[in-house]
Coordinates of C-alpha atoms and ligand atoms in Angstrom, one line a residue:
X1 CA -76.6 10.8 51.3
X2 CA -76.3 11.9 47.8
X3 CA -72.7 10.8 45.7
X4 CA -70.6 13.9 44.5
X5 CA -69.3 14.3 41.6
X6 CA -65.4 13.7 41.1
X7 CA -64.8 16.9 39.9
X8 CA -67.0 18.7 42.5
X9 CA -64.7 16.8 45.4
X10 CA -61.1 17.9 43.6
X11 CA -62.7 21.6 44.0
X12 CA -63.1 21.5 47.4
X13 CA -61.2 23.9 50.0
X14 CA -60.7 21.7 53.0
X15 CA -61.1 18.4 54.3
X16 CA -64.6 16.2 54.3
X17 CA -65.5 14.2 56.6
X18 CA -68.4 12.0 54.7
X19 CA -69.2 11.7 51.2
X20 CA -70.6 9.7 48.8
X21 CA -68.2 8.9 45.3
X22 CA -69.3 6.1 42.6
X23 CA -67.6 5.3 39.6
X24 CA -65.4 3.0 37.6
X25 CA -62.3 1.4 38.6
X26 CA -59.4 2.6 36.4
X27 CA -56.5 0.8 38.3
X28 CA -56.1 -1.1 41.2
X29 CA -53.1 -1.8 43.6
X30 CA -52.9 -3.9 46.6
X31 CA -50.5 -4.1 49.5
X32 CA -50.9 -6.2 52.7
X33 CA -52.8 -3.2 54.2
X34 CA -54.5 -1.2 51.9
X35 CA -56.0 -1.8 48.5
X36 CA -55.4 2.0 46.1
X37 CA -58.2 2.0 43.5
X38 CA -58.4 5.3 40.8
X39 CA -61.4 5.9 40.4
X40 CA -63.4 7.9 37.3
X41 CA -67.1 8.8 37.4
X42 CA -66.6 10.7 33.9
X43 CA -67.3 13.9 35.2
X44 CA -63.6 15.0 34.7
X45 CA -60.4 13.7 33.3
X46 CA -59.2 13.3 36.9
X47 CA -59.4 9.8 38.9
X48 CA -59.4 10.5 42.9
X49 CA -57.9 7.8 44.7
X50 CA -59.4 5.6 47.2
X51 CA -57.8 3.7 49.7
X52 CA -59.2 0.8 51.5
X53 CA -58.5 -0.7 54.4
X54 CA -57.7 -4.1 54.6
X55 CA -59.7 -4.2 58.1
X56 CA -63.0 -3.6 56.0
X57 CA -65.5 -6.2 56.2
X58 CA -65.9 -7.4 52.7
X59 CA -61.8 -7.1 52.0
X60 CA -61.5 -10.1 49.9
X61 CA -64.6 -8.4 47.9
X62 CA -62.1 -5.2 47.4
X63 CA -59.5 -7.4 46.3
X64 CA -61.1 -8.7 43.4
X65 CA -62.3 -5.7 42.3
X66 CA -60.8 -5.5 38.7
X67 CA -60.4 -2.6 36.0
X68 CA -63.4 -1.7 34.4
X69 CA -65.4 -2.7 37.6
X70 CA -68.2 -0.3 39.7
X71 CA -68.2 0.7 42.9
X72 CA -69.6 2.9 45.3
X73 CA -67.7 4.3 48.1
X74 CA -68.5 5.8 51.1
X75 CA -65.9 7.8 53.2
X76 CA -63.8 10.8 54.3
X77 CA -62.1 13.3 51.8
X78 CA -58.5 13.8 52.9
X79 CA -55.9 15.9 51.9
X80 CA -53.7 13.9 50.1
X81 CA -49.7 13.0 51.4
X82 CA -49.1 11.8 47.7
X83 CA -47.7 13.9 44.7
X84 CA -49.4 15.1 41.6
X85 CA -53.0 15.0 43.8
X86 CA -54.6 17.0 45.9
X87 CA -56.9 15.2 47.6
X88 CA -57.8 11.4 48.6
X89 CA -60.4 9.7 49.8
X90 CA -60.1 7.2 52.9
X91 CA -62.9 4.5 52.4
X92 CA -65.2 3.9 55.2
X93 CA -67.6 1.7 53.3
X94 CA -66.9 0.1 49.4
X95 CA -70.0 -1.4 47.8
X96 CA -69.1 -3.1 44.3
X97 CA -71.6 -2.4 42.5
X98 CA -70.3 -4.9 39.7
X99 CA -66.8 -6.7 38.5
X100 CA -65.9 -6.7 35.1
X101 CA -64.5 -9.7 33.9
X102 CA -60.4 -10.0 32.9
X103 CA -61.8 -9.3 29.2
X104 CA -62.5 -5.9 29.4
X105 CA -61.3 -4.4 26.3
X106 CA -59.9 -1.2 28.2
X107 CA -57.1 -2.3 29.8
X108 CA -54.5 0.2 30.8
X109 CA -52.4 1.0 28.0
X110 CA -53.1 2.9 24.6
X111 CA -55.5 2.4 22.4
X112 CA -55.4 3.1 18.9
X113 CA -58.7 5.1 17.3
X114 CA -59.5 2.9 15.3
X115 CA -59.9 0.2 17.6
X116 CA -61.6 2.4 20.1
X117 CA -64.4 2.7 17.1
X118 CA -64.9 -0.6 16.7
X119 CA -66.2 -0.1 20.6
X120 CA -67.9 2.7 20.5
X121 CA -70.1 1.6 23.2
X122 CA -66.8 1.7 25.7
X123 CA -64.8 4.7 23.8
X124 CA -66.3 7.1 26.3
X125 CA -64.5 5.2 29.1
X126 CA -61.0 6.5 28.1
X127 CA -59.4 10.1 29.2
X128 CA -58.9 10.8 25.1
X129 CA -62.8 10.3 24.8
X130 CA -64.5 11.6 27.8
X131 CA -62.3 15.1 27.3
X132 CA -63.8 14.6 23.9
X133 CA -67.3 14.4 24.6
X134 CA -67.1 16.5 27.6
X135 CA -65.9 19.1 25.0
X136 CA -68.4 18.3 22.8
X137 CA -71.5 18.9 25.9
X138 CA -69.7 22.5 26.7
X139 CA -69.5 23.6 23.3
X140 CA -73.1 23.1 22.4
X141 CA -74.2 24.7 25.5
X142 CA -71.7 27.4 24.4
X143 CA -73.3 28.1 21.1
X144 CA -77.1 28.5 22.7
X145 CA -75.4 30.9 25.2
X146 CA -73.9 33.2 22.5
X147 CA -77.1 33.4 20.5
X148 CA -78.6 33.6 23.5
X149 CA -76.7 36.9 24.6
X150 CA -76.8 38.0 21.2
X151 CA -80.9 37.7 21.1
X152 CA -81.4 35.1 18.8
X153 CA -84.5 33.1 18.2
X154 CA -83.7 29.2 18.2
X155 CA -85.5 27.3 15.9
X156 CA -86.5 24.0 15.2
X157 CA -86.5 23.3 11.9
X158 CA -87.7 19.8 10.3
X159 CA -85.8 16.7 10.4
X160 CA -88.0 15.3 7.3
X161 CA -88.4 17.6 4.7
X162 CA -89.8 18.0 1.4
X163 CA -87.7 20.5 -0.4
X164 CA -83.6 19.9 -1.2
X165 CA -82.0 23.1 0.4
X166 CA -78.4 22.3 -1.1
X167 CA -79.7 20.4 -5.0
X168 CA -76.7 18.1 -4.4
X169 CA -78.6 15.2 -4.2
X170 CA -77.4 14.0 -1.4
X171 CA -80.6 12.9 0.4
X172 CA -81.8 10.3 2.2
X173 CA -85.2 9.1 1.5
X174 CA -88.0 8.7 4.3
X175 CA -90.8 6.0 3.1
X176 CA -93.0 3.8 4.8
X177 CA -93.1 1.7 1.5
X178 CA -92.9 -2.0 2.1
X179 CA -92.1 -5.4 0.6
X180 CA -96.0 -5.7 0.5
X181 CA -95.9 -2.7 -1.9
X182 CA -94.0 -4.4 -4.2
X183 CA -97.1 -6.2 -4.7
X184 CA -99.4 -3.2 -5.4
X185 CA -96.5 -2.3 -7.8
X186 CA -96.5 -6.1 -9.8
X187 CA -100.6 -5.3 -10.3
X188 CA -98.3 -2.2 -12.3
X189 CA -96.2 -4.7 -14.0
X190 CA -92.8 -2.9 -12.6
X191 CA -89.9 -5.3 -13.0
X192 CA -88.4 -6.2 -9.3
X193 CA -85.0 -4.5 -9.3
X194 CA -87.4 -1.0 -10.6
X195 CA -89.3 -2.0 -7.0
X196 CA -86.5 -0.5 -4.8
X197 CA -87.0 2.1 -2.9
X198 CA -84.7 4.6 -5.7
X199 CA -86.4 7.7 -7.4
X200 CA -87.9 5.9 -10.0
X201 CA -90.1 3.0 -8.6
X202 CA -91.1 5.3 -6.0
X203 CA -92.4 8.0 -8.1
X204 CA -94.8 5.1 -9.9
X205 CA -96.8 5.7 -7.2
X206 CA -95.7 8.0 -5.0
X207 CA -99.2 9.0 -3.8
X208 CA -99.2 6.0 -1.4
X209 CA -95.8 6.8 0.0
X210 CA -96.9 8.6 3.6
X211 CA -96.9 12.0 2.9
X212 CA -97.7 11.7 -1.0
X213 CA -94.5 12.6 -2.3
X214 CA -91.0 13.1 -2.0
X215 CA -89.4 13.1 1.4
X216 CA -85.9 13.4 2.4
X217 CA -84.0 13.9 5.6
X218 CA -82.8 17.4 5.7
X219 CA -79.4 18.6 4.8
X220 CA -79.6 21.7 6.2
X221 CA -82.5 23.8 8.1
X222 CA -81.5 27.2 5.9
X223 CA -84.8 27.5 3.9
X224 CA -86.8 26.9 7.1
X225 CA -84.9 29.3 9.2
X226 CA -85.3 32.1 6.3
X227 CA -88.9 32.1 6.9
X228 CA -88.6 32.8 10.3
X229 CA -85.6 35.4 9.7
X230 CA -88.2 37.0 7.7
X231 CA -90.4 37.4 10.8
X232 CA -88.2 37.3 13.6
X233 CA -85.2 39.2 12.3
X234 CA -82.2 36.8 13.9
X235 CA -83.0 33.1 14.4
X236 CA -80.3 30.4 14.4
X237 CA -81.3 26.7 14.3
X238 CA -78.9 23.8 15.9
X239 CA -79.6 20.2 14.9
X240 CA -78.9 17.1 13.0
X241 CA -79.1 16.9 9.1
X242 CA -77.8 14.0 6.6
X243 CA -75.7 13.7 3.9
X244 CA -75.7 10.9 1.4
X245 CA -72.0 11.3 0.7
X246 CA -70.4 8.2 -0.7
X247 CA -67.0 10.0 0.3
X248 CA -64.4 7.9 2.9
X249 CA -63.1 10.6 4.1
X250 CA -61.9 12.6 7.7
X251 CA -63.9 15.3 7.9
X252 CA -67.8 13.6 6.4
X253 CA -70.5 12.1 8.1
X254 CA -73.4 11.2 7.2
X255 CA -75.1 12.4 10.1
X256 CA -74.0 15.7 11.2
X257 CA -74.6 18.7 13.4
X258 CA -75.4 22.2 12.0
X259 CA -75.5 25.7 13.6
X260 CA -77.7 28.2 11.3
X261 CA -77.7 31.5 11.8
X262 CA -80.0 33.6 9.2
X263 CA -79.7 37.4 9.6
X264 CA -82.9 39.7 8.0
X265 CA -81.3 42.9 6.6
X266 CA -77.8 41.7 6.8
X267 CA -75.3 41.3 3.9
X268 CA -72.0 39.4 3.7
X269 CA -69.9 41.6 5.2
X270 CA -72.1 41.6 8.0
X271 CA -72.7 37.7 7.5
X272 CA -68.6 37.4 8.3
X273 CA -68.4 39.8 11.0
X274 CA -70.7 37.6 12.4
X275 CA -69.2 34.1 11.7
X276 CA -66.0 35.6 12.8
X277 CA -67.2 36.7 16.2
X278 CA -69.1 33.0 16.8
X279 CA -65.8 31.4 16.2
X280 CA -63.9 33.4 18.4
X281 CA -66.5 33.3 21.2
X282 CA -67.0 29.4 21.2
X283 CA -62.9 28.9 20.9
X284 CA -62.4 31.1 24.0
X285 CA -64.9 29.6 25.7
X286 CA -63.5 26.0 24.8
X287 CA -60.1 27.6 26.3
X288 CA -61.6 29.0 29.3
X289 CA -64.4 26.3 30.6
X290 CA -62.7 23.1 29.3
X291 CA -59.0 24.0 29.9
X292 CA -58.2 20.5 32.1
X293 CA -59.2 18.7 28.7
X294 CA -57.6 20.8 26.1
X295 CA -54.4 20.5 27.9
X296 CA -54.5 17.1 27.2
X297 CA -55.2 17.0 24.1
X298 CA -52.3 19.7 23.4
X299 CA -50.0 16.7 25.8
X300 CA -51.4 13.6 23.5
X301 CA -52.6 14.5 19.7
X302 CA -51.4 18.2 18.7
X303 CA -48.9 19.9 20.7
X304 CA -49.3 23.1 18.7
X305 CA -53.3 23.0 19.6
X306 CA -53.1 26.1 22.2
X307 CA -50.7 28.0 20.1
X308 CA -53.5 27.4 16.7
X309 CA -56.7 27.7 19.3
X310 CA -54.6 31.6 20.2
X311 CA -54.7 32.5 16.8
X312 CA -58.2 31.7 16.3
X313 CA -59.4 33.9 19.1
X314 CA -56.7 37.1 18.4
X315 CA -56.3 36.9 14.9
X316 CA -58.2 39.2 12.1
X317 CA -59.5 36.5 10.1
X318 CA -58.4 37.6 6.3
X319 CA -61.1 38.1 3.5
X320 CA -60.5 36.9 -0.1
X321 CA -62.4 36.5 -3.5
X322 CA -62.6 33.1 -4.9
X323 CA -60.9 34.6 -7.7
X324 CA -58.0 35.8 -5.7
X325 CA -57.7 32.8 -4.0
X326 CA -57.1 30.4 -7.0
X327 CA -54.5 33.0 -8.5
X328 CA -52.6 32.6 -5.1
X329 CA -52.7 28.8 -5.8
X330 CA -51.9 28.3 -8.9
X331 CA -48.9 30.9 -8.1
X332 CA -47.8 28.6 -4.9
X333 CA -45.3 26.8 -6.9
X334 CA -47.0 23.8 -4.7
X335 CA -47.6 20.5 -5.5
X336 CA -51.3 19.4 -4.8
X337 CA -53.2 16.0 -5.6
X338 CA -55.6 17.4 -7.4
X339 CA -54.9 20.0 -10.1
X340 CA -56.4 23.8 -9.3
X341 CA -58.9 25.1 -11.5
X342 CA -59.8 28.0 -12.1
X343 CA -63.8 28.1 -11.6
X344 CA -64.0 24.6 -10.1
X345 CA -64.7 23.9 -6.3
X346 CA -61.8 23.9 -4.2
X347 CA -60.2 20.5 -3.1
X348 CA -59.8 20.7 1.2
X349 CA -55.7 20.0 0.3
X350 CA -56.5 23.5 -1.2
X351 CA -58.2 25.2 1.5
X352 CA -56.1 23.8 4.1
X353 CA -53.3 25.4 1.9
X354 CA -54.7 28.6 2.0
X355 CA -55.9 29.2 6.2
X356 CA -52.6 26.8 7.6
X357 CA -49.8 27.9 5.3
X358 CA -50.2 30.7 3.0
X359 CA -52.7 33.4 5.2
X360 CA -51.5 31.3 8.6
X361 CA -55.1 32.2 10.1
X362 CA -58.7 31.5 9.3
X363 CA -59.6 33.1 6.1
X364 CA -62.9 33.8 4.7
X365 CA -63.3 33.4 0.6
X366 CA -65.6 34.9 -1.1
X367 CA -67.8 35.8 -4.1
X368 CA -67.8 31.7 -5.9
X369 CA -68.7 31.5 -9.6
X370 CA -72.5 31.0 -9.6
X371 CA -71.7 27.5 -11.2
X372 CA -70.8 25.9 -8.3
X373 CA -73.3 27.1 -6.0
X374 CA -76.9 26.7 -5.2
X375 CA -79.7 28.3 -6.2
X376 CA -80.4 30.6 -3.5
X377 CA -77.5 32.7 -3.0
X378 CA -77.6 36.3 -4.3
X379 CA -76.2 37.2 -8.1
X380 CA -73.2 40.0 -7.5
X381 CA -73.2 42.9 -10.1
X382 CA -70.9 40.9 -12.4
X383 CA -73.6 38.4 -13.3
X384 CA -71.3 35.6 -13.0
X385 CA -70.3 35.1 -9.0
X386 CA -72.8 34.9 -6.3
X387 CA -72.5 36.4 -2.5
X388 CA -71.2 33.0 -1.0
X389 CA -68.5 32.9 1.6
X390 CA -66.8 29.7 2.9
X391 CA -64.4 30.0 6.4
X392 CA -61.3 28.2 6.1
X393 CA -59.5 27.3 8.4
X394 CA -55.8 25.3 9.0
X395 CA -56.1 21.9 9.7
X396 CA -60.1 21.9 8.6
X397 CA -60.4 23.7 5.6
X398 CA -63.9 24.1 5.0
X399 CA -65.8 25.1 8.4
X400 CA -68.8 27.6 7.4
X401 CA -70.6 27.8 4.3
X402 CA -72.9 30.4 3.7
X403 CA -74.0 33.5 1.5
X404 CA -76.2 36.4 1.3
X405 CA -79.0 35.6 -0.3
X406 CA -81.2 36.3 -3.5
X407 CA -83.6 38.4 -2.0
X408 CA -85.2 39.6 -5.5
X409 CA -88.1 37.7 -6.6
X410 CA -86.9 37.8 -10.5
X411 CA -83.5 37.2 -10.2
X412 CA -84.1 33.8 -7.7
X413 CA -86.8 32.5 -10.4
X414 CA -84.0 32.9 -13.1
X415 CA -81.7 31.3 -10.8
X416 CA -84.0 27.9 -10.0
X417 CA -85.1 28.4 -14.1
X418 CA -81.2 27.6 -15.4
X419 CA -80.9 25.3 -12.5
X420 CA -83.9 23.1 -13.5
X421 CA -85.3 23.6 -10.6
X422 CA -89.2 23.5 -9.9
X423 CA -90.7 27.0 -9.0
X424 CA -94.2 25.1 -8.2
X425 CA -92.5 23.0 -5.1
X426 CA -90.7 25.8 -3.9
X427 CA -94.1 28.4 -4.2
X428 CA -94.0 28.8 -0.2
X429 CA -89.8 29.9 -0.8
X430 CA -90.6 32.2 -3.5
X431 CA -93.7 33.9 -1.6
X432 CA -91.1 35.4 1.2
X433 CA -89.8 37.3 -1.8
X434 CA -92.7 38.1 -2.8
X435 CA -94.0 39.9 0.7
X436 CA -91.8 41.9 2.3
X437 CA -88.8 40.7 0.9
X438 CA -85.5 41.7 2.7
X439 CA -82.0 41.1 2.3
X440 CA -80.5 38.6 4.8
X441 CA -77.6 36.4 5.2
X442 CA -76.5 33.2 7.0
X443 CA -74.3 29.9 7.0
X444 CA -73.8 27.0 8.4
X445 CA -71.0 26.0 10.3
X446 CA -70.1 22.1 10.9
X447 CA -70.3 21.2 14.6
X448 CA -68.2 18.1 14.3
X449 CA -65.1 20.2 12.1
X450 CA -65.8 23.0 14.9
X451 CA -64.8 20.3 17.3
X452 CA -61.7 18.7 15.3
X453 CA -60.7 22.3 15.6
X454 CA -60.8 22.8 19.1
X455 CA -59.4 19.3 20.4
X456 CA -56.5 18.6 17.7
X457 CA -58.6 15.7 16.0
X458 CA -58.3 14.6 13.0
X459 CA -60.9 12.5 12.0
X460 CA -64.0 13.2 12.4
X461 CA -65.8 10.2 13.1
X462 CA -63.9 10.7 16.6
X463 CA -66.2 13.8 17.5
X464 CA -69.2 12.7 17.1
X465 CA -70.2 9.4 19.6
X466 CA -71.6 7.4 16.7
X467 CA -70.3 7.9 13.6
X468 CA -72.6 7.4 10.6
X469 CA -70.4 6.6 7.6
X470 CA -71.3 4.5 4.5
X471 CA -71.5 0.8 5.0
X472 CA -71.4 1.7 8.8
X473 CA -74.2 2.3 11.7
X474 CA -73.1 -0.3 14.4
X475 CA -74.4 0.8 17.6
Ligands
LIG1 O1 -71.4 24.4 3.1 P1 -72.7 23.7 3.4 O2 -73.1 22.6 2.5 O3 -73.8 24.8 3.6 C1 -75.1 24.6 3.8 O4 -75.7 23.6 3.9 C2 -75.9 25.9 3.9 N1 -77.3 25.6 3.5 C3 -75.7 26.4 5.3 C4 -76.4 27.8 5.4 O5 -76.1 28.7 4.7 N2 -77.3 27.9 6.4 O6 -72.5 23.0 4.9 C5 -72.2 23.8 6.0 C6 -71.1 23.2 6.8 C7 -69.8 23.0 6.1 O7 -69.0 24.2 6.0 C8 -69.2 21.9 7.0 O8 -68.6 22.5 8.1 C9 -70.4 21.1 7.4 O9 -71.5 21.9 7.3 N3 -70.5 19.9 6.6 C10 -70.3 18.6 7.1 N4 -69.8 18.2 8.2 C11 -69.6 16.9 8.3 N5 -69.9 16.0 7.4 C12 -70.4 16.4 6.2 N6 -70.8 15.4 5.3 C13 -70.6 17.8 6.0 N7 -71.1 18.5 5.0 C14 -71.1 19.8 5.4
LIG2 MG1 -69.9 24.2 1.7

């Protein structure tokens, strides 16, 4: 006989009279008669009791059975006498599949996050983490089902990459250079502390490197994914990049999830309209499929979360310039940490400003000075902003990021030219402007912030199962 899930059984209609349930022991009582084990399996925040009979064979076995422990149980699903439950199951048969000892670190009381991250091997255990990643499972199934409907290509774009998409310099570097290069690079009379792996060593002799020059992990698929807009007309890519941020804070990793849409003849009104309707769609279906989970985070973390995850889905979303936007600061009369300026980036204190207390809703800004964006996003008339659009949204701040971009061959080489950027290493970029070229649009949205939207949390190395910050990559 196959085991059922937990949260198949609690769906059932009537009675059962064998079935099959393994899982881990949450609590245990005993009496003289019956021993009352909650069990989890993980598939839903829901424990089903089990009651066992002190007349089973291996009792004393039961008994010992501690929090933490495995077991398989064979037996009858019973409608339950109890309150807050629908169902129970009577054991026929309990196999312990194995103890844990008195020192297991989940015992039954709360746990604080941070703790629960120095286990992140055991996190998963708890209700506030197994809603979590449960969450986290749905919603990326969510976001191939939208593109899906909405007849997207999905793309796999590469993990290791050549070219810097975003010119922060934020890369990771990939090399198979060794300790034993250092001693093809004393015959070159580096000094020792040159020898490390940083820009300048490497590019001594970057030939021998494996792929005979610079590679990086990706920060984001967009350059790859406008190719194949160019061809397939909507494509969306969903994956991992890397960010070498040296920035503590709660809403970077270093390791990240991306969704990538890139539209061919699409503009940035079109580019929102889109963004927009992705938000909305994965938020309702975060309400709909994963309700038993939200609810508790609405009970435990944020108990205005339904009333904010409302908004998001039946709310117009409000559109403002950069320009616009930084007026409305600086006329706030509020206090920030960091000063606003007029043409600088925004500070997240400011963004969160703008979508959780001044517009109330998510608000897209647009049209950034050139300055302080990269290359490839498309010059507006004025010469001095470019298409870009940001979402913001309360609690977040920054969710998407994305533009239209430079579709015209001239413009995009004087973009890279005043950038310093090399024309020769991005020749394959430049050639889609060069045949056929179209305009098209796209961002990226932040699948971890997507997440601290839609469950209340607010850091975001508690979305993601293992968090890759600086000076941390346990597990
Ligand atoms: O705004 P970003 O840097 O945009 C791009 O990378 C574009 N190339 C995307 C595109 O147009 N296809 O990043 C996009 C989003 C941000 O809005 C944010 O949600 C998330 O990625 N993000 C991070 N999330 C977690 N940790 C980090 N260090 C992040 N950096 C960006
Ligand atoms: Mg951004």
């Amino acid at each position: 006989m196959k085991r059922i899930k937990i949260n198949r059984l609690l769906e059932s209609d009537a009675a059962i009279n064998k079935i099959i349930v393994k899982g881990w022991v949450r609590t245990k009582r005993d009496s003289k008669e019956f021993s009352f084990m909650e069990l989890n399996d993980g598939s839903c925040l829901k424990n089903i009791q089990i009651i066992a009979d002190s007349r089973l064979e291996n009792y004393a076995e039961i008994a010992s059975v501690t929090t933490g422990s495995a077991v398989s149980v064979e037996g009858k699903l019973i409608e339950s006498p109890g309150k807050g439950q629908r169902w129970e199951i009577h054991a026929d048969r309990v196999d312990v599949i194995s103890v844990a000892p008195e020192d297991y670190p989940l015992q039954k009381k709360r746990h604080s996050d941070e703790f629960l991250r120095t286990i992140a091997h055991l996190r998963p255990r708890t209700n506030k983490y197994g809603a979590a990643f449960r969450i986290r499972s749905e919603m990326a199934f969510a976001i191939h089902k939208f593109y899906h409907e909405k007849g997207f290509r999905y793309l796999h774009t590469p993990i290791i990459t050549g070219s810097d998409c975003e010119g922060a310099g934020e890369m990771f570097r990939v090399t198979t250079l060794n300790p034993l290069e250092i001693v093809a690079f004393d015959r070159l009379k580096v000094s020792k502390s040159e020898l490390l792996p940083d820009s300048n060593a490497a590019k001594m002799d970057i030939k021998q490197d494996f792929f005979g020059q610079e590679a990086n992990l990706t920060v984001s698929g967009q350059l790859s994914a406008e190719m194949f807009a160019l061809a397939l007309g909507d494509v969306y890519t969903f994956g991992p990049t890397f960010r070498a941020e040296n920035s503590n804070t709660s809403r970077h990793v270093a390791e990240f999830w991306m969704v990538e849409p890139e539209m061919a003849f699409c503009d940035l009104a079109g580019n929102m309209d889109h963004a927009e309707e992705l938000v909305k769609y994965l938020t309702l279906h975060a309400v709909t499929h994963c309700s038993e989970d939200i609810a508790l985070f609405t009970d435990f973390v944020d108990k205005e979360l339904k009333d904010l995850l409302d908004k998001i889905i039946n709310e117009t979303y409000e559109r403002v310039s950069y320009y616009d936007a930084v007026d409305l600061l600086l006329k706030s009369g509020k206090k920030f940490e960091y000063k606003v300026v007029n043409g600088n980036d925004l500070q997240s204190e400011h963004e969160r400003f703008l979508a959780e207390e001044y517009f109330k809703k998510p608000v897209f800004l647009m049209n950034y000075p050139k300055t302080i964006k990269p290359f490839y996003m498309r010059l507006n008339d004025d010469g001095r902003t470019v298409a870009a659009v940001d979402l913001l949204v309360p609690r977040i701040g920054e969710l998407i990021g994305g533009s239209q971009r430079e579709e015209r061959l001239q413009m995009l080489e004087q973009r890279m030219e005043e950038m310093g950027l090399s024309k020769e290493s991005y020749w394959w970029y430049l050639d889609s402007r060069r045949f056929g070229s179209v305009p098209h649009a796209g961002f990226g949205m932040g699948f971890e912030r997507l997440l601290m939207l839609i469950t209340g949390i607010t850091n975001i190395r508690d979305v993601i199962p293992f968090p890759r910050t600086p000076g941390n990559i346990d597990f």
